[in-house]
GROMACS .gro file of C-alpha atoms in nm:
model
  271
    1UNK     CA    1   0.521   0.259   1.137
    2UNK     CA    2   0.433   0.172   0.788
    3UNK     CA    3   0.370   0.538   0.736
    4UNK     CA    4   0.724   0.633   0.859
    5UNK     CA    5   0.879   0.373   0.630
    6UNK     CA    6   0.672   0.493   0.341
    7UNK     CA    7   0.772   0.862   0.408
    8UNK     CA    8   1.138   0.761   0.403
    9UNK     CA    9   1.087   0.584   0.074
   10UNK     CA   10   0.901   0.883  -0.075
   11UNK     CA   11   1.207   1.095   0.032
   12UNK     CA   12   1.429   0.866  -0.167
   13UNK     CA   13   1.597   0.708   0.121
   14UNK     CA   14   1.594   0.422   0.365
   15UNK     CA   15   1.480   0.456   0.723
   16UNK     CA   16   1.717   0.440   1.016
   17UNK     CA   17   1.615   0.211   1.298
   18UNK     CA   18   1.792   0.208   1.624
   19UNK     CA   19   1.790  -0.059   1.897
   20UNK     CA   20   1.863  -0.033   2.262
   21UNK     CA   21   1.772  -0.271   2.554
   22UNK     CA   22   1.536  -0.125   2.827
   23UNK     CA   23   1.687  -0.083   3.162
   24UNK     CA   24   2.038  -0.010   3.035
   25UNK     CA   25   2.232   0.147   3.177
   26UNK     CA   26   1.936   0.221   3.406
   27UNK     CA   27   1.562   0.240   3.331
   28UNK     CA   28   1.563   0.610   3.328
   29UNK     CA   29   1.900   0.628   3.145
   30UNK     CA   30   1.758   0.384   2.887
   31UNK     CA   31   1.455   0.605   2.827
   32UNK     CA   32   1.681   0.900   2.772
   33UNK     CA   33   1.894   0.695   2.532
   34UNK     CA   34   1.603   0.579   2.327
   35UNK     CA   35   1.472   0.934   2.309
   36UNK     CA   36   1.813   1.067   2.210
   37UNK     CA   37   1.816   0.817   1.919
   38UNK     CA   38   1.486   0.945   1.786
   39UNK     CA   39   1.588   1.309   1.826
   40UNK     CA   40   1.920   1.254   1.653
   41UNK     CA   41   1.829   1.089   1.324
   42UNK     CA   42   1.665   0.758   1.391
   43UNK     CA   43   1.317   0.715   1.238
   44UNK     CA   44   1.209   0.420   1.448
   45UNK     CA   45   1.337   0.258   1.768
   46UNK     CA   46   1.331  -0.099   1.894
   47UNK     CA   47   1.329  -0.132   2.259
   48UNK     CA   48   1.476  -0.473   2.369
   49UNK     CA   49   1.339  -0.683   2.646
   50UNK     CA   50   1.646  -0.800   2.826
   51UNK     CA   51   1.683  -1.185   2.848
   52UNK     CA   52   1.907  -1.409   3.041
   53UNK     CA   53   1.967  -1.644   2.728
   54UNK     CA   54   1.973  -1.408   2.428
   55UNK     CA   55   2.052  -1.661   2.151
   56UNK     CA   56   2.055  -1.408   1.871
   57UNK     CA   57   2.253  -1.136   2.050
   58UNK     CA   58   2.632  -1.102   2.053
   59UNK     CA   59   2.853  -1.015   2.347
   60UNK     CA   60   2.791  -0.643   2.337
   61UNK     CA   61   2.419  -0.671   2.380
   62UNK     CA   62   2.447  -0.964   2.615
   63UNK     CA   63   2.663  -0.742   2.839
   64UNK     CA   64   2.387  -0.460   2.838
   65UNK     CA   65   2.116  -0.721   2.905
   66UNK     CA   66   2.324  -0.840   3.206
   67UNK     CA   67   2.348  -0.496   3.345
   68UNK     CA   68   1.975  -0.437   3.291
   69UNK     CA   69   1.876  -0.775   3.458
   70UNK     CA   70   2.115  -0.696   3.741
   71UNK     CA   71   1.934  -0.364   3.792
   72UNK     CA   72   1.609  -0.542   3.836
   73UNK     CA   73   1.456  -0.451   3.500
   74UNK     CA   74   1.096  -0.584   3.458
   75UNK     CA   75   0.836  -0.599   3.171
   76UNK     CA   76   0.669  -0.300   3.326
   77UNK     CA   77   0.996  -0.109   3.279
   78UNK     CA   78   1.009  -0.214   2.911
   79UNK     CA   79   0.641  -0.087   2.863
   80UNK     CA   80   0.734   0.240   3.033
   81UNK     CA   81   1.035   0.287   2.809
   82UNK     CA   82   0.813   0.233   2.502
   83UNK     CA   83   0.560   0.475   2.637
   84UNK     CA   84   0.785   0.760   2.735
   85UNK     CA   85   1.014   0.737   2.424
   86UNK     CA   86   0.702   0.744   2.195
   87UNK     CA   87   0.541   1.021   2.396
   88UNK     CA   88   0.853   1.242   2.378
   89UNK     CA   89   0.900   1.204   2.010
   90UNK     CA   90   0.570   1.075   1.849
   91UNK     CA   91   0.790   0.832   1.652
   92UNK     CA   92   0.717   0.455   1.624
   93UNK     CA   93   0.864   0.242   1.898
   94UNK     CA   94   0.865  -0.136   1.883
   95UNK     CA   95   0.956  -0.401   2.131
   96UNK     CA   96   1.206  -0.664   2.044
   97UNK     CA   97   1.178  -0.978   2.262
   98UNK     CA   98   1.226  -1.341   2.282
   99UNK     CA   99   0.899  -1.535   2.306
  100UNK     CA  100   0.944  -1.695   2.654
  101UNK     CA  101   0.900  -1.372   2.860
  102UNK     CA  102   0.575  -1.289   2.655
  103UNK     CA  103   0.435  -1.637   2.695
  104UNK     CA  104   0.499  -1.636   3.068
  105UNK     CA  105   0.360  -1.276   3.112
  106UNK     CA  106   0.049  -1.363   2.908
  107UNK     CA  107   0.004  -1.298   2.543
  108UNK     CA  108  -0.316  -1.085   2.571
  109UNK     CA  109  -0.178  -0.893   2.864
  110UNK     CA  110   0.141  -0.811   2.691
  111UNK     CA  111  -0.014  -0.711   2.365
  112UNK     CA  112  -0.270  -0.486   2.543
  113UNK     CA  113  -0.010  -0.310   2.760
  114UNK     CA  114   0.222  -0.257   2.462
  115UNK     CA  115  -0.052  -0.110   2.262
  116UNK     CA  116  -0.172   0.116   2.545
  117UNK     CA  117   0.174   0.252   2.572
  118UNK     CA  118   0.172   0.361   2.219
  119UNK     CA  119   0.396   0.068   2.099
  120UNK     CA  120   0.395   0.011   1.704
  121UNK     CA  121   0.452  -0.361   1.720
  122UNK     CA  122   0.674  -0.649   1.830
  123UNK     CA  123   0.980  -0.816   1.673
  124UNK     CA  124   0.988  -1.190   1.779
  125UNK     CA  125   1.315  -1.342   1.654
  126UNK     CA  126   1.261  -1.692   1.804
  127UNK     CA  127   0.888  -1.748   1.759
  128UNK     CA  128   0.835  -1.991   1.484
  129UNK     CA  129   0.564  -1.870   1.230
  130UNK     CA  130   0.384  -2.216   1.282
  131UNK     CA  131   0.340  -2.140   1.655
  132UNK     CA  132   0.258  -1.764   1.617
  133UNK     CA  133  -0.117  -1.758   1.554
  134UNK     CA  134  -0.210  -1.679   1.918
  135UNK     CA  135   0.018  -1.387   1.921
  136UNK     CA  136  -0.074  -1.263   1.581
  137UNK     CA  137  -0.442  -1.265   1.672
  138UNK     CA  138  -0.373  -1.073   1.992
  139UNK     CA  139  -0.157  -0.827   1.801
  140UNK     CA  140  -0.407  -0.770   1.536
  141UNK     CA  141  -0.674  -0.708   1.804
  142UNK     CA  142  -0.456  -0.430   1.952
  143UNK     CA  143  -0.332  -0.283   1.629
  144UNK     CA  144   0.021  -0.408   1.666
  145UNK     CA  145   0.261  -0.508   1.387
  146UNK     CA  146   0.421  -0.844   1.405
  147UNK     CA  147   0.784  -0.840   1.264
  148UNK     CA  148   0.951  -1.178   1.195
  149UNK     CA  149   1.315  -1.236   1.103
  150UNK     CA  150   1.440  -1.393   0.787
  151UNK     CA  151   1.790  -1.515   0.719
  152UNK     CA  152   2.018  -1.597   0.422
  153UNK     CA  153   1.969  -1.962   0.477
  154UNK     CA  154   1.590  -1.933   0.441
  155UNK     CA  155   1.454  -2.105   0.136
  156UNK     CA  156   1.228  -1.912  -0.096
  157UNK     CA  157   0.928  -2.107   0.008
  158UNK     CA  158   1.009  -2.039   0.378
  159UNK     CA  159   1.051  -1.666   0.301
  160UNK     CA  160   0.710  -1.665   0.153
  161UNK     CA  161   0.550  -1.831   0.452
  162UNK     CA  162   0.723  -1.605   0.707
  163UNK     CA  163   0.631  -1.290   0.525
  164UNK     CA  164   0.271  -1.386   0.476
  165UNK     CA  165   0.237  -1.410   0.853
  166UNK     CA  166   0.418  -1.080   0.929
  167UNK     CA  167   0.319  -0.720   0.921
  168UNK     CA  168   0.491  -0.387   0.960
  169UNK     CA  169   0.816  -0.483   0.791
  170UNK     CA  170   1.051  -0.790   0.745
  171UNK     CA  171   1.359  -0.795   0.953
  172UNK     CA  172   1.634  -0.938   0.733
  173UNK     CA  173   1.941  -1.067   0.922
  174UNK     CA  174   2.239  -0.974   0.702
  175UNK     CA  175   2.421  -1.286   0.766
  176UNK     CA  176   2.413  -1.606   0.980
  177UNK     CA  177   2.524  -1.552   1.336
  178UNK     CA  178   2.461  -1.317   1.618
  179UNK     CA  179   2.439  -0.942   1.648
  180UNK     CA  180   2.753  -0.729   1.662
  181UNK     CA  181   2.948  -0.480   1.471
  182UNK     CA  182   3.145  -0.614   1.167
  183UNK     CA  183   3.405  -0.497   0.917
  184UNK     CA  184   3.178  -0.575   0.628
  185UNK     CA  185   2.798  -0.621   0.602
  186UNK     CA  186   2.855  -0.846   0.297
  187UNK     CA  187   2.673  -0.917  -0.027
  188UNK     CA  188   2.439  -1.170   0.135
  189UNK     CA  189   2.225  -0.907   0.281
  190UNK     CA  190   2.149  -0.753  -0.079
  191UNK     CA  191   2.066  -1.094  -0.214
  192UNK     CA  192   1.837  -1.165   0.081
  193UNK     CA  193   1.655  -0.839   0.027
  194UNK     CA  194   1.607  -0.926  -0.341
  195UNK     CA  195   1.474  -1.277  -0.255
  196UNK     CA  196   1.241  -1.134   0.022
  197UNK     CA  197   1.095  -0.860  -0.206
  198UNK     CA  198   1.010  -1.125  -0.466
  199UNK     CA  199   0.759  -1.271  -0.220
  200UNK     CA  200   0.627  -0.988  -0.026
  201UNK     CA  201   0.529  -0.614  -0.053
  202UNK     CA  202   0.641  -0.543   0.311
  203UNK     CA  203   0.930  -0.308   0.359
  204UNK     CA  204   1.256  -0.508   0.413
  205UNK     CA  205   1.488  -0.376   0.678
  206UNK     CA  206   1.842  -0.506   0.736
  207UNK     CA  207   2.020  -0.564   1.069
  208UNK     CA  208   2.311  -0.745   1.218
  209UNK     CA  209   2.650  -0.575   1.162
  210UNK     CA  210   2.596  -0.213   1.070
  211UNK     CA  211   2.811   0.019   1.272
  212UNK     CA  212   2.944   0.300   1.047
  213UNK     CA  213   2.805   0.567   0.815
  214UNK     CA  214   2.964   0.386   0.517
  215UNK     CA  215   2.802   0.064   0.607
  216UNK     CA  216   2.467   0.232   0.662
  217UNK     CA  217   2.492   0.392   0.321
  218UNK     CA  218   2.582   0.055   0.166
  219UNK     CA  219   2.266  -0.110   0.310
  220UNK     CA  220   2.050   0.190   0.251
  221UNK     CA  221   2.129   0.155  -0.121
  222UNK     CA  222   1.916  -0.166  -0.145
  223UNK     CA  223   1.707  -0.196   0.176
  224UNK     CA  224   1.407  -0.009   0.305
  225UNK     CA  225   1.551   0.035   0.648
  226UNK     CA  226   1.891   0.003   0.819
  227UNK     CA  227   1.884  -0.145   1.175
  228UNK     CA  228   2.169  -0.059   1.423
  229UNK     CA  229   2.192  -0.190   1.774
  230UNK     CA  230   2.521  -0.311   1.891
  231UNK     CA  231   2.706   0.006   1.791
  232UNK     CA  232   2.484   0.220   1.995
  233UNK     CA  233   2.502  -0.008   2.294
  234UNK     CA  234   2.878  -0.022   2.268
  235UNK     CA  235   2.903   0.359   2.295
  236UNK     CA  236   2.690   0.347   2.615
  237UNK     CA  237   2.901   0.065   2.758
  238UNK     CA  238   3.217   0.254   2.701
  239UNK     CA  239   3.083   0.554   2.889
  240UNK     CA  240   2.891   0.351   3.148
  241UNK     CA  241   2.991   0.574   3.443
  242UNK     CA  242   2.902   0.899   3.261
  243UNK     CA  243   2.552   0.878   3.114
  244UNK     CA  244   2.570   1.232   2.965
  245UNK     CA  245   2.893   1.145   2.781
  246UNK     CA  246   2.740   0.818   2.656
  247UNK     CA  247   2.434   1.003   2.535
  248UNK     CA  248   2.656   1.249   2.346
  249UNK     CA  249   2.832   0.953   2.179
  250UNK     CA  250   2.501   0.799   2.085
  251UNK     CA  251   2.379   1.127   1.943
  252UNK     CA  252   2.694   1.168   1.737
  253UNK     CA  253   2.668   0.812   1.596
  254UNK     CA  254   2.301   0.851   1.524
  255UNK     CA  255   2.372   1.174   1.328
  256UNK     CA  256   2.652   1.000   1.129
  257UNK     CA  257   2.435   0.700   1.043
  258UNK     CA  258   2.145   0.918   0.954
  259UNK     CA  259   2.369   1.112   0.715
  260UNK     CA  260   2.474   0.781   0.573
  261UNK     CA  261   2.123   0.659   0.485
  262UNK     CA  262   2.022   1.001   0.355
  263UNK     CA  263   2.303   1.026   0.113
  264UNK     CA  264   2.314   0.673  -0.020
  265UNK     CA  265   2.276   0.608  -0.386
  266UNK     CA  266   1.949   0.416  -0.393
  267UNK     CA  267   1.889   0.114  -0.615
  268UNK     CA  268   1.548   0.078  -0.778
  269UNK     CA  269   1.374  -0.230  -0.639
  270UNK     CA  270   1.329  -0.501  -0.906
  271UNK     CA  271   0.975  -0.556  -1.044
   0.00000   0.00000   0.00000
């Protein structure tokens, strides 16, 4: 994964990172959708583990999670989605999950199965760094990156502590709140990236709110990666009864966003 981010940087651009929950609209349909993202311009994909109480996720992703859970999605299906999307494309595929399902499943078991599936790592938005040692040890044993989330409200000393514990990249939430598309990404994201880079050499990727090529280009000007989730999920939701049409919409959006990140005027990192 670090290699993928480094290659994008060497090409003078940010990476495009897509997100979709496993099991949505079905397990097989979700696998096709994740593969489509990687074949249509995304450099990396995050596969979400659907959760019944997704505190960070807005209504669009909550709706998709409800559909996936109603369809009986299980952790085995999440692992399968990672395996097949990675096998089909060779691209890095991460799992994004809340901590409770991992804890209940078994930390060592989850890490081992994710790694065996070719997973690149795990994003854990609600796992406090202070309680993460057990996971980080298991992840390190299995060659998985651990990605933590930072937010504009994080103080500098907190940013330093979080980034010291993480690996792979840092997920910078562009603003306080939940996921979802927005009219403007805002200046808070650029300031958060600047502050985060001051305390770490890890790549800093920005998510929450990006939905258009113009917004992707705006974020790509200062971040190492642009993370898009709700906009892709929304396209699939709107075409729920016609998977092929939904995949065509996802493919079109991924292409537009990829063009945005590849044509952005890059700012040189400070320092």
